[in-house]
CSV table of C-alpha atoms in Angstrom, one decimal:
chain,number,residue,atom,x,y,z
A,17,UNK,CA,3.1,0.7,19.0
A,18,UNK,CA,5.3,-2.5,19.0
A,19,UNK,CA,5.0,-5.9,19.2
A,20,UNK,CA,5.5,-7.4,22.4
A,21,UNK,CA,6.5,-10.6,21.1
A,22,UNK,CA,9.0,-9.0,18.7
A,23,UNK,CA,10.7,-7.3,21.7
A,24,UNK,CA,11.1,-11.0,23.9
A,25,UNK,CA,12.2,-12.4,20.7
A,26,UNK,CA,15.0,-9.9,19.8
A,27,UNK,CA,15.8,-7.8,23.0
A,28,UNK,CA,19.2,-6.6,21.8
A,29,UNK,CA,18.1,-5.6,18.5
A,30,UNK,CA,15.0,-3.3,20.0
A,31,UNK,CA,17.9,-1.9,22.0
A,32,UNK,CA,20.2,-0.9,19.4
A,33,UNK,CA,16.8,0.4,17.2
A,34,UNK,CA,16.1,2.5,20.4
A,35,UNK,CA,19.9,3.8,20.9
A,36,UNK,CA,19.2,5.5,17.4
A,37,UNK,CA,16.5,7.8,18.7
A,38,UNK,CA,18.7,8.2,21.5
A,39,UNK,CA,17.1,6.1,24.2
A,40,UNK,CA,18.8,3.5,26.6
A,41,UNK,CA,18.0,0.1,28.4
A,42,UNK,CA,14.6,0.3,27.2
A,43,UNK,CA,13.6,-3.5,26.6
A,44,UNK,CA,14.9,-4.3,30.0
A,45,UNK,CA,12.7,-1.9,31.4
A,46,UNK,CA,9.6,-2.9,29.2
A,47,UNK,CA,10.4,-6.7,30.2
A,48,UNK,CA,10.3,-6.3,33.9
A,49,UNK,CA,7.2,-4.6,33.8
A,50,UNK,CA,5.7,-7.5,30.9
A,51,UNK,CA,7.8,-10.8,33.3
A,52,UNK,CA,5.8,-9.2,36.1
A,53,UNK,CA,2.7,-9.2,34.7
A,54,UNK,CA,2.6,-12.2,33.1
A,55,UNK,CA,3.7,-13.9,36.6
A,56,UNK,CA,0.6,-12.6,38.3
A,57,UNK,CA,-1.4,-13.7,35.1
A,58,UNK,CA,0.1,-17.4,35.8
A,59,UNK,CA,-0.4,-17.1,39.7
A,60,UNK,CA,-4.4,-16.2,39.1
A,61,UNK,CA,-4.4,-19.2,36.9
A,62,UNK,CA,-3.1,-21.4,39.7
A,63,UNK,CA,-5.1,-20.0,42.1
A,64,UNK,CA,-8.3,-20.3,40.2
A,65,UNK,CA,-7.6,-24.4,39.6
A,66,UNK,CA,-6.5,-24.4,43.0
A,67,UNK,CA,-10.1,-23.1,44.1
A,68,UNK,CA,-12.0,-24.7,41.4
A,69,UNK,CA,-10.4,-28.4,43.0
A,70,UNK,CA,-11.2,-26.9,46.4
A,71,UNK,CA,-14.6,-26.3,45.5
A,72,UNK,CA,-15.4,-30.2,44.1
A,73,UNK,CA,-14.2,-31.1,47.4
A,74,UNK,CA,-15.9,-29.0,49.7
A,75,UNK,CA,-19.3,-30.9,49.0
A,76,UNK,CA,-17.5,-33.9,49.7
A,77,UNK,CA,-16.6,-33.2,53.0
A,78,UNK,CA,-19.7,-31.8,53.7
A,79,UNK,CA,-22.1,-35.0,52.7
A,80,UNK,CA,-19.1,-37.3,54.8
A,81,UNK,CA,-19.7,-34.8,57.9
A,82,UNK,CA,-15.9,-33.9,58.4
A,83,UNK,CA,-16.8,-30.6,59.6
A,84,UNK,CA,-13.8,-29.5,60.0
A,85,UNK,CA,-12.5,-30.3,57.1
A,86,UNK,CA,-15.5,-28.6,55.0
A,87,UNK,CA,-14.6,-25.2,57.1
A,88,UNK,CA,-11.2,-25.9,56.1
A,89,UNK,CA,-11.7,-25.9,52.6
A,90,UNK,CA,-14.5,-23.0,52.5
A,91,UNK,CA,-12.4,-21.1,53.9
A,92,UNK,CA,-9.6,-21.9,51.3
A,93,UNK,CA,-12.1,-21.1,48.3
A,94,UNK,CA,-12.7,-17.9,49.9
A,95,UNK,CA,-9.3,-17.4,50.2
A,96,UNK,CA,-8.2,-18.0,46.3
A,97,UNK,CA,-11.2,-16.0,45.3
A,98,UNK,CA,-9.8,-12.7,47.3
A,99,UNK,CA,-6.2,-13.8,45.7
A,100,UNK,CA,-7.2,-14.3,42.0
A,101,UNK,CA,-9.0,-10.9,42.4
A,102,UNK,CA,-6.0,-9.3,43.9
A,103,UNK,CA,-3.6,-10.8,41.4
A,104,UNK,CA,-6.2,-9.8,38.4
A,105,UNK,CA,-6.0,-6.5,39.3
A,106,UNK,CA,-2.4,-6.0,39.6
A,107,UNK,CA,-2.0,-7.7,36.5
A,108,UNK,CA,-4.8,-5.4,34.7
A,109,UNK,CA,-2.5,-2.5,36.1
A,110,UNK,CA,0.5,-3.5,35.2
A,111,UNK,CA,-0.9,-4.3,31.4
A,112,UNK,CA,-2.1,-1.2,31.6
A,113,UNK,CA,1.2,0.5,32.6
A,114,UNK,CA,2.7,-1.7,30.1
A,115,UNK,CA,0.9,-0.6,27.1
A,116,UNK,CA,1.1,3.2,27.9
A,117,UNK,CA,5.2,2.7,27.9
A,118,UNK,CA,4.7,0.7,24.6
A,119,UNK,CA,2.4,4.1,23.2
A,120,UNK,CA,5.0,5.9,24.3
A,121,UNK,CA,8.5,4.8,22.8
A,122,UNK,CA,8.9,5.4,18.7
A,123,UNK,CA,8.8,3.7,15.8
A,124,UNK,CA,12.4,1.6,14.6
A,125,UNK,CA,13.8,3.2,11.7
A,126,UNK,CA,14.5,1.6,8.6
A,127,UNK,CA,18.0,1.2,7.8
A,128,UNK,CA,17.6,3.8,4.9
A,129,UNK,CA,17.3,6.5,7.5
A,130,UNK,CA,20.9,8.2,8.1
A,131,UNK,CA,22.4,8.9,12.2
A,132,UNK,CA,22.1,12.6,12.8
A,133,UNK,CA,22.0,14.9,15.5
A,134,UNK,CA,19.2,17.3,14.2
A,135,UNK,CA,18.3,18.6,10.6
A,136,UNK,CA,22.2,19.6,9.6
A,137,UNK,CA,22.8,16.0,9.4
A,138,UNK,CA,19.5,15.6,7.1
A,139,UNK,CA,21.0,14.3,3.5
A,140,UNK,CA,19.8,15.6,0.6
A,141,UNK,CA,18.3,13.8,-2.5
A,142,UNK,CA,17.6,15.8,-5.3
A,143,UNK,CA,17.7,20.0,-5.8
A,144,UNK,CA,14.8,20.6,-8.4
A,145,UNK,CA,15.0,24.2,-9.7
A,146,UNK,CA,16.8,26.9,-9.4
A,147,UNK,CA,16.6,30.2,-7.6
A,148,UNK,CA,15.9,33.2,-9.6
A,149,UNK,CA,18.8,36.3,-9.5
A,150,UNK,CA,17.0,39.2,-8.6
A,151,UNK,CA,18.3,42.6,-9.6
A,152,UNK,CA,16.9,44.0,-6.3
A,153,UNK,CA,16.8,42.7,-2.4
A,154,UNK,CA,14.2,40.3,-2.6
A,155,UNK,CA,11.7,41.0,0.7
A,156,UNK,CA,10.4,38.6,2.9
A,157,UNK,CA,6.3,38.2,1.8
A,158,UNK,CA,5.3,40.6,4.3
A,159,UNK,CA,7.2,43.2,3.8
A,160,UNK,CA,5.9,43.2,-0.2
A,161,UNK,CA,4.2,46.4,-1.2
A,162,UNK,CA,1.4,44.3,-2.7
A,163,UNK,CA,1.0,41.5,0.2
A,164,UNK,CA,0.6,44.2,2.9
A,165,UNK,CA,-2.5,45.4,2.7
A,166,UNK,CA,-4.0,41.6,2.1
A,167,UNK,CA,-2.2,40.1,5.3
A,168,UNK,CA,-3.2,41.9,8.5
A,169,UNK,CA,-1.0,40.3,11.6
A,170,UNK,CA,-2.2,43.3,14.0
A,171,UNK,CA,-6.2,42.4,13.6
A,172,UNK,CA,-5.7,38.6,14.0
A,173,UNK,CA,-3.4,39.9,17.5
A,174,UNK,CA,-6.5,41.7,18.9
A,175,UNK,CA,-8.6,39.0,18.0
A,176,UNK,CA,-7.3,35.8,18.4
A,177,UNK,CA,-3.5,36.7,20.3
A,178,UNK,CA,0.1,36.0,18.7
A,179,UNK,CA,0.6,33.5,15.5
A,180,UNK,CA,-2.4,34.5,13.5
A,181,UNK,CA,-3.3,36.2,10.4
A,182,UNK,CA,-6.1,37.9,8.7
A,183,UNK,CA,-6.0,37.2,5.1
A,184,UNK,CA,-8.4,39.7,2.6
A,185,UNK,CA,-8.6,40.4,-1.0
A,186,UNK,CA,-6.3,39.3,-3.4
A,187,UNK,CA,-4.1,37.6,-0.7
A,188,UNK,CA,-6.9,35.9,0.2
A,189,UNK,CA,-8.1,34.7,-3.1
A,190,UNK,CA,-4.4,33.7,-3.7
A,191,UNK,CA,-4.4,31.3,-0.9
A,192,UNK,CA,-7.7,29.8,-1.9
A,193,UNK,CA,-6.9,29.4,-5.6
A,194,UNK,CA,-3.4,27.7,-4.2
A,195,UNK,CA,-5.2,25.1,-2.0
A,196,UNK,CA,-8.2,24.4,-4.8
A,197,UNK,CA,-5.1,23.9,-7.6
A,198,UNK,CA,-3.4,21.2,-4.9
A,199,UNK,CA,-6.5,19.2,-4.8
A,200,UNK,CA,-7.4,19.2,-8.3
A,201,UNK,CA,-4.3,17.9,-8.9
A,202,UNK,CA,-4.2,15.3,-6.4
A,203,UNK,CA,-7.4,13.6,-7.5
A,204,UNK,CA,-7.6,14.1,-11.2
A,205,UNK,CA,-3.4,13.6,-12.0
A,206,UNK,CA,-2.4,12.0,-8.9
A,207,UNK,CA,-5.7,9.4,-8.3
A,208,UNK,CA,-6.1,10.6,-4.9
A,209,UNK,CA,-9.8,10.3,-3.1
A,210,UNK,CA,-11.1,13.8,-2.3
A,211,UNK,CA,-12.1,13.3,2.0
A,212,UNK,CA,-13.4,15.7,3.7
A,213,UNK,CA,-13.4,15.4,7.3
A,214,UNK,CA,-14.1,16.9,10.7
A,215,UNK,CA,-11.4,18.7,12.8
A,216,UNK,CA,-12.9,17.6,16.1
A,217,UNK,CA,-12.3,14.4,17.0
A,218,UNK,CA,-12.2,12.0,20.1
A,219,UNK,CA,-9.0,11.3,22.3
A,220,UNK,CA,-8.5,7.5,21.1
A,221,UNK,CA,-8.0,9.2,17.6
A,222,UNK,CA,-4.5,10.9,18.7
A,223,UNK,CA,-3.5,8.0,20.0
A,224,UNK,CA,-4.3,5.9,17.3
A,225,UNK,CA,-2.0,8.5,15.1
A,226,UNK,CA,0.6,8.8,17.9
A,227,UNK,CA,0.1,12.6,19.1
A,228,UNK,CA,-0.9,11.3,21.8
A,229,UNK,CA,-0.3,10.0,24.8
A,230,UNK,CA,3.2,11.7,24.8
A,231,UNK,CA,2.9,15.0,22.6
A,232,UNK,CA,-0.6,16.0,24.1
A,233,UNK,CA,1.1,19.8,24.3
A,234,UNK,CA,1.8,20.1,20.8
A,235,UNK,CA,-2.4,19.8,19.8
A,236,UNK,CA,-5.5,21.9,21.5
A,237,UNK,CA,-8.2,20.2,23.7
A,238,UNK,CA,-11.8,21.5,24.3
A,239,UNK,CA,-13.7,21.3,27.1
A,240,UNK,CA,-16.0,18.8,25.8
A,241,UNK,CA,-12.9,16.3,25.3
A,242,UNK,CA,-12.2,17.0,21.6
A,243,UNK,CA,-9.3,17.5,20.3
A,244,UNK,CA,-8.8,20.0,17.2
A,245,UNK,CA,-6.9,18.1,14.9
A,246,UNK,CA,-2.9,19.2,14.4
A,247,UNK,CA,-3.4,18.0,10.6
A,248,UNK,CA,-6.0,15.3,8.4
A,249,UNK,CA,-3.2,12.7,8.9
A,250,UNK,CA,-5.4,12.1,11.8
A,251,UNK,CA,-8.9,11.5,10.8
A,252,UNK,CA,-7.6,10.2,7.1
A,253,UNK,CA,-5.6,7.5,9.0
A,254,UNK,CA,-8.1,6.7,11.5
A,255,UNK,CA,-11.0,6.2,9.1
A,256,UNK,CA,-9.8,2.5,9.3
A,257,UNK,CA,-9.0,2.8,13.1
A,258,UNK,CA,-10.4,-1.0,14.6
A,259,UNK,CA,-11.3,-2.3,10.9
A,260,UNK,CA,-10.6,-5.9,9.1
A,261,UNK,CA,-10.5,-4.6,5.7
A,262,UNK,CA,-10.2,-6.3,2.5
A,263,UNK,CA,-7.0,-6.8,0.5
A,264,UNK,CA,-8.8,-5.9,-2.6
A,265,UNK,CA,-9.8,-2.4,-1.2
A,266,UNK,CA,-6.3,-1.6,-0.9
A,267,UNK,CA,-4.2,0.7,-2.1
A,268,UNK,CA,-6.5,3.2,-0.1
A,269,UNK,CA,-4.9,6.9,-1.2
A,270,UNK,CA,-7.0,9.7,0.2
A,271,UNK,CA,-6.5,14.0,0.1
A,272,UNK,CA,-8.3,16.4,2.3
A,273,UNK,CA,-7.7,20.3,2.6
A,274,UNK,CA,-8.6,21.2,6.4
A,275,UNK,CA,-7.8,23.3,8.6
A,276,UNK,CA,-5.2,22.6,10.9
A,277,UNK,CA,-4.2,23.6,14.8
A,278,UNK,CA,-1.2,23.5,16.5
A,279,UNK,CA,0.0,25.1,19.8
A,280,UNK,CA,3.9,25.1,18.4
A,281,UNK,CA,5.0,24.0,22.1
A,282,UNK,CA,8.4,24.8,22.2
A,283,UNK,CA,8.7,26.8,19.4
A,284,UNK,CA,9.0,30.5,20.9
A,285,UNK,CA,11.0,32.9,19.7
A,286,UNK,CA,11.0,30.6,16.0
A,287,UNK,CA,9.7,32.2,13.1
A,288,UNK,CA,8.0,35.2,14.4
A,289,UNK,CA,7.9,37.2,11.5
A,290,UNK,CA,5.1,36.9,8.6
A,291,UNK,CA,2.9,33.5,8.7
A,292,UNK,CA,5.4,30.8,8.8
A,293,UNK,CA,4.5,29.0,11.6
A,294,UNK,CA,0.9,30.1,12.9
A,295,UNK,CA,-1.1,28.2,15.3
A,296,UNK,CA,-4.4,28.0,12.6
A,297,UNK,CA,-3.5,27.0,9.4
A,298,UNK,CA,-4.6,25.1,6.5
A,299,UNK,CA,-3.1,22.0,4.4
A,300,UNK,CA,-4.0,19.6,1.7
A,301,UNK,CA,-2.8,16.3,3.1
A,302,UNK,CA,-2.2,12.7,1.6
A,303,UNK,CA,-2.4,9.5,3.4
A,304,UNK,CA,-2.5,6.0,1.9
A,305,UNK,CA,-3.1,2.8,3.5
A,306,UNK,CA,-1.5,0.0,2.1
A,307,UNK,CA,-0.1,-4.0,2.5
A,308,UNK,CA,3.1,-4.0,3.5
A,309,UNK,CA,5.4,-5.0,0.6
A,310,UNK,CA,4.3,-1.9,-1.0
A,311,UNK,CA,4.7,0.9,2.1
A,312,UNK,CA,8.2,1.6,0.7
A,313,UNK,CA,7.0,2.4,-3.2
A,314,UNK,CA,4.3,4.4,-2.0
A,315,UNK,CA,6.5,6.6,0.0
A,316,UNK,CA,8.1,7.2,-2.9
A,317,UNK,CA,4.7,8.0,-4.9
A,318,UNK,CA,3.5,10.2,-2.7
A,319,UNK,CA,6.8,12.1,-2.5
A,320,UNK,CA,6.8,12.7,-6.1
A,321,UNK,CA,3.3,13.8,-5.7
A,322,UNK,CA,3.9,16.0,-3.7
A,323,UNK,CA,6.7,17.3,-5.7
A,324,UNK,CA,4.5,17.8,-8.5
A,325,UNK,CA,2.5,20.6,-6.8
A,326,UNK,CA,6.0,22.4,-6.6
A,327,UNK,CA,7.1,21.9,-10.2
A,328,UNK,CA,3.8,22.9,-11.6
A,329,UNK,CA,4.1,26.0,-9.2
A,330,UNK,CA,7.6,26.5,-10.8
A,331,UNK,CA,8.8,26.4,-7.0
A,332,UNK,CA,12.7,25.5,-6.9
A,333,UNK,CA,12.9,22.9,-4.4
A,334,UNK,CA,15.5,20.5,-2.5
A,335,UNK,CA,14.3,16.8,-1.4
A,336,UNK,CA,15.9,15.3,1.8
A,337,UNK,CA,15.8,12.4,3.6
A,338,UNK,CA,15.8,13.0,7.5
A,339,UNK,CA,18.4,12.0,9.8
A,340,UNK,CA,18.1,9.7,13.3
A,341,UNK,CA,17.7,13.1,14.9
A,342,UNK,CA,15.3,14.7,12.9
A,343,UNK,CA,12.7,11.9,12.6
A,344,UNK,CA,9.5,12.3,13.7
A,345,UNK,CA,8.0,10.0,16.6
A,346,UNK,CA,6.3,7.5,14.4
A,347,UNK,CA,8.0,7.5,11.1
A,348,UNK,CA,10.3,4.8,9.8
A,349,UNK,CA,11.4,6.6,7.1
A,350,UNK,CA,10.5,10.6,6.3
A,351,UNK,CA,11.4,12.6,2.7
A,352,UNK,CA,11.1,16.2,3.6
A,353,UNK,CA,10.8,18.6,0.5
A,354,UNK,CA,12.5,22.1,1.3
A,355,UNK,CA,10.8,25.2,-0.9
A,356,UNK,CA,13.3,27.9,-1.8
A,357,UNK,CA,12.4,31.6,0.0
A,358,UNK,CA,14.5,34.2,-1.8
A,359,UNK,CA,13.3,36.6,2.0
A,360,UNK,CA,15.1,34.5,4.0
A,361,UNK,CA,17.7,33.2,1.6
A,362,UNK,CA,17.6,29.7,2.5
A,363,UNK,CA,15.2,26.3,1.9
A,364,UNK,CA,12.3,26.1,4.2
A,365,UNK,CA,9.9,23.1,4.8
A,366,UNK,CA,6.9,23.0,3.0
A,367,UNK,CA,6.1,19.5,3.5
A,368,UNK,CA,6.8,16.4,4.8
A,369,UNK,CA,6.2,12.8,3.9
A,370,UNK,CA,6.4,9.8,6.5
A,371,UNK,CA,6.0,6.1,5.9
A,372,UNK,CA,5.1,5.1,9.1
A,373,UNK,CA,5.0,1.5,8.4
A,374,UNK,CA,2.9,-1.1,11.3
A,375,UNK,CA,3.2,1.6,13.9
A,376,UNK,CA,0.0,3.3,13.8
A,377,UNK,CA,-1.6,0.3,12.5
A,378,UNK,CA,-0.7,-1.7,16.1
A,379,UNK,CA,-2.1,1.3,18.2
A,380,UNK,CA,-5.6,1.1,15.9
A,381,UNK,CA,-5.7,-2.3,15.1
A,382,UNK,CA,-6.0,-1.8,11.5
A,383,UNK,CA,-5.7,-5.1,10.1
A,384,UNK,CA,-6.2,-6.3,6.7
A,385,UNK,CA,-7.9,-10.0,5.4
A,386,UNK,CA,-5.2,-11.5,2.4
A,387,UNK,CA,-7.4,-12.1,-0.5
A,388,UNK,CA,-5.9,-16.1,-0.6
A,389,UNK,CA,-6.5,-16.7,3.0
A,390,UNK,CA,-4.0,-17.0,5.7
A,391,UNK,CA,-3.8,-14.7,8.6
A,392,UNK,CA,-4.7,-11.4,9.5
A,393,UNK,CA,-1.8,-8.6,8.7
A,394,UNK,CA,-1.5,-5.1,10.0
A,395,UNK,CA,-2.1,-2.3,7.3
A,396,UNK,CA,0.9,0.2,6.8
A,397,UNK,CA,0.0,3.8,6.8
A,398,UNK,CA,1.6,6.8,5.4
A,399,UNK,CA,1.0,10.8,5.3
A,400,UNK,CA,2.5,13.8,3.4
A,401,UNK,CA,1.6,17.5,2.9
A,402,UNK,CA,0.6,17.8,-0.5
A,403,UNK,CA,1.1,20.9,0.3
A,404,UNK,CA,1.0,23.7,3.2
A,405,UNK,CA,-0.8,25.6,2.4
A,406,UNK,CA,0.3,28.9,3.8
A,407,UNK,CA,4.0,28.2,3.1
A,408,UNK,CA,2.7,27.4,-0.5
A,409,UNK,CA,1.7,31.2,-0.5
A,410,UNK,CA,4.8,32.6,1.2
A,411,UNK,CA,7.1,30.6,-1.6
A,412,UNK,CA,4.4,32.1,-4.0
A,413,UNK,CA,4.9,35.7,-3.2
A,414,UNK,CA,8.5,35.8,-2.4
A,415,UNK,CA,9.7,34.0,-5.6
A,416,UNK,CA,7.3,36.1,-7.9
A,417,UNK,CA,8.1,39.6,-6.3
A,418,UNK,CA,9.1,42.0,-8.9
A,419,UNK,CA,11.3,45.5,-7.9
A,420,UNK,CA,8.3,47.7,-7.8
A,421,UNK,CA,6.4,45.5,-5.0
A,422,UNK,CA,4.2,43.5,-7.2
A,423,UNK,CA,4.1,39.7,-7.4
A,424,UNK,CA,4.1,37.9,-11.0
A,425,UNK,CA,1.6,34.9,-9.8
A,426,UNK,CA,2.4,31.0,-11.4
A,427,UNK,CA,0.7,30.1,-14.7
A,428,UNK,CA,-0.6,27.2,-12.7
A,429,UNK,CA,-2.9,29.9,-10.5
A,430,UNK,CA,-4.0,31.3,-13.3
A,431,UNK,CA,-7.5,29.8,-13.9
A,432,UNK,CA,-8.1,29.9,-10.4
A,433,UNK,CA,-8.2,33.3,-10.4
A,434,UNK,CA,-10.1,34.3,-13.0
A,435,UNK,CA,-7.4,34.7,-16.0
A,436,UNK,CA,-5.5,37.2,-13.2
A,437,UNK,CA,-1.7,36.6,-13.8
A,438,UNK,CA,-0.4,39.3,-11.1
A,439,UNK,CA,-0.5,40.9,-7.3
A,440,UNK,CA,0.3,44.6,-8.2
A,441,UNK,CA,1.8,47.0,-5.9
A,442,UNK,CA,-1.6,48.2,-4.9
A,443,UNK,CA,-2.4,44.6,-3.8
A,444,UNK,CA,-5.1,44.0,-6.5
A,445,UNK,CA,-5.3,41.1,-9.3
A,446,UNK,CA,-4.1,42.3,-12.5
A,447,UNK,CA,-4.5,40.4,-16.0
């Protein structure tokens, strides 16, 4: 959310900040609304003096037995009373109006970020890897001899509808090892905390993250009220949601692997095929908390952890930095890393990593206490996928198919699945 005061200051440049994500005349609009407001505030003032020196007067007039003049004034303190509660309530409206407007218009972006229409104006970085030359038409992963009979699509569509998987066996195991290997490396190379955390929570916590109150399609609600949480950037970020914390607890850097839930609003007729893009899903996911002169390291740090995972998986990868088009709703600045699948021929997201600097902060009032005094600051948040997990597995099994429908698995894996270095063409482990 943003600073009210920052937008009275500097109009013109919350304008031209806004113009990038391709909105117009929005400070005028958010002033009117905020002049309004703040008029009525001022007018309940005056009327409350105005009965208060009514009031002091009314015994007067009664003790001097100007009659007329005590009705006179009773009736005036009646009067102001009905007006400041009239002009207190229009005011609470209007800040109310006021602040869902504010919940609903993005972050600014830093300067960093490039102008784009969509992701073919996104710039890349760094290419890590290269793509292996098969002799043979490499397959998309499930159309692999070995991955078939461990990925059933036509089970999870009779029990659970479109965009869901069944995962058995040696698919299964694959997926678990993958998501158990991210972790471990997060915490014991990376210094990450190990969270784990519900995937229920309450409404205030989507809005403290920003899904809500404008992206309320893209996430599923129960009929208690909870929400089922689209990723952990949501309870990670929130576990300071309303806190005063200490400078000396920060840098707060955090990992969970949850399961995830999306309703991909929008996204029909998109990836179809295989498990890209499935409603359930699961991820390992970073988020750190930090003071503000060091949001824009971090994001860098958590990049390259998240890059790690890929090189250790032996993964060729691009890095790029998204465009004004591309950018998501609360990030000032997102690093997107792009895992090669040799199916599809092309780069395909795997994860994404957001500094997201006050924004969320503002809508949680997450605050922080400088260790030498002076005033409160707002923390700076930041997420990344550290990394999908289910893409993790596609990139897996498409980049280690061999000709005869097996999969050579990544020496990283190994351990984590018992010393098994293969998916053979019968879809068992093999040493």
């Amino acid at each position: 959310m943003h600073d009210i005061r920052m937008i009275r200051d500097n109009p013109a440049a919350f304008d031209a900040a806004m113009a990038r994500r391709g909105l117009s005349g929005v400070s005028e609009q958010v002033l009117a609304l905020d002049a309004d407001r703040r008029a009525k505030i001022a007018a309940a003032e005056a009327a409350l003096a105005e009965r208060n020196a009514a009031s002091k007067e009314v015994g007067k007039a009664k003790a001097s037995g100007d009659e007329a003049e005590f009705e006179r004034l009773r009736a005036l303190v009646a009067a102001k009373k009905d007006e400041i509660a009239r002009l207190e309530t229009e005011a609470k409206a209007e800040d109310e109006e006021l602040r869902t407007l504010l919940m609903t218009l993005p972050n600014i972006m830093s300067e960093e970020v490039p102008d784009g229409a969509d992701e073919a104006d996104n710039v890349e970085i760094r290419r890590i890897g290269t793509p292996k030359a098969f002799g043979f038409e490499p397959k998309e992963h499930f159309e692999i001899a070995g991955v078939k009979a461990g990925m059933d699509f036509e089970t999870a569509a009779k029990l659970s509808g479109s965009r869901f998987v069944v995962l058995k066996g040696a698919v299964a195991r694959i997926h678990r090892a993958l998501a158990q290997f991210m972790l471990d490396t997060h915490v014991d190379a990376n210094g990450l905390e190990e969270t784990w955390t519900p995937v229920l929570v309450l409404e205030e916590m989507l809005y403290g993250t920003g899904q809500l109150p404008k992206f309320g399609e893209d996430s599923y609600q129960t009929r208690e009220g909870w929400w089922l949480v689209p990723t952990a950037e949501v309870t990670l970020t929130n576990t300071v949601n309303g806190m005063m914390v200490d400078e000396a607890s920060l840098p707060r850097r955090m990992v969970a692997h949850t399961q995830c839930f999306r309703s991909e609003a929008g996204s029909a007729g998109r990836d179809t095929s295989g498990m890209l893009r499935q409603h359930q899903f699961e991820k390992v996911e970073m988020v750190s908390i930090v003071k503000p002169d060091e949001s824009k390291a971090e994001h860098d740090r958590m990049t390259a952890c998240a890059e790690d995972i890929l090189q250790r998986l032996g993964l060729p990868f691009r890095t790029v930095v998204l465009c004004s088009g591309d950018i998501g709703f609360g990030a000032v600045k997102t690093h997107d890393l792009e895992v090669w699948l040799p199916g599809q021929d092309t780069y395909r997201e795997i994860s994404s990593v957001s500094n997201c600097g006050d924004f969320q902060a503002r809508r949680m009032n997450a605050r922080f206490r400088p260790s030498e005094g002076g005033k409160p600051e707002f923390l700076h948040t930041l997420n990344g996928s550290g990394l999908a997990v289910g893409r993790a597995l596609i990139a897996v099994l498409e980049n280690g198919q061999t000709e005869d429908g097996g999969v050579d698995l990544p020496e990283a894996l190994h351990a984590y699945l018992g010393g098994k270095t293969r998916l053979t063409p019968e879809g068992t482990l093999a040493g």
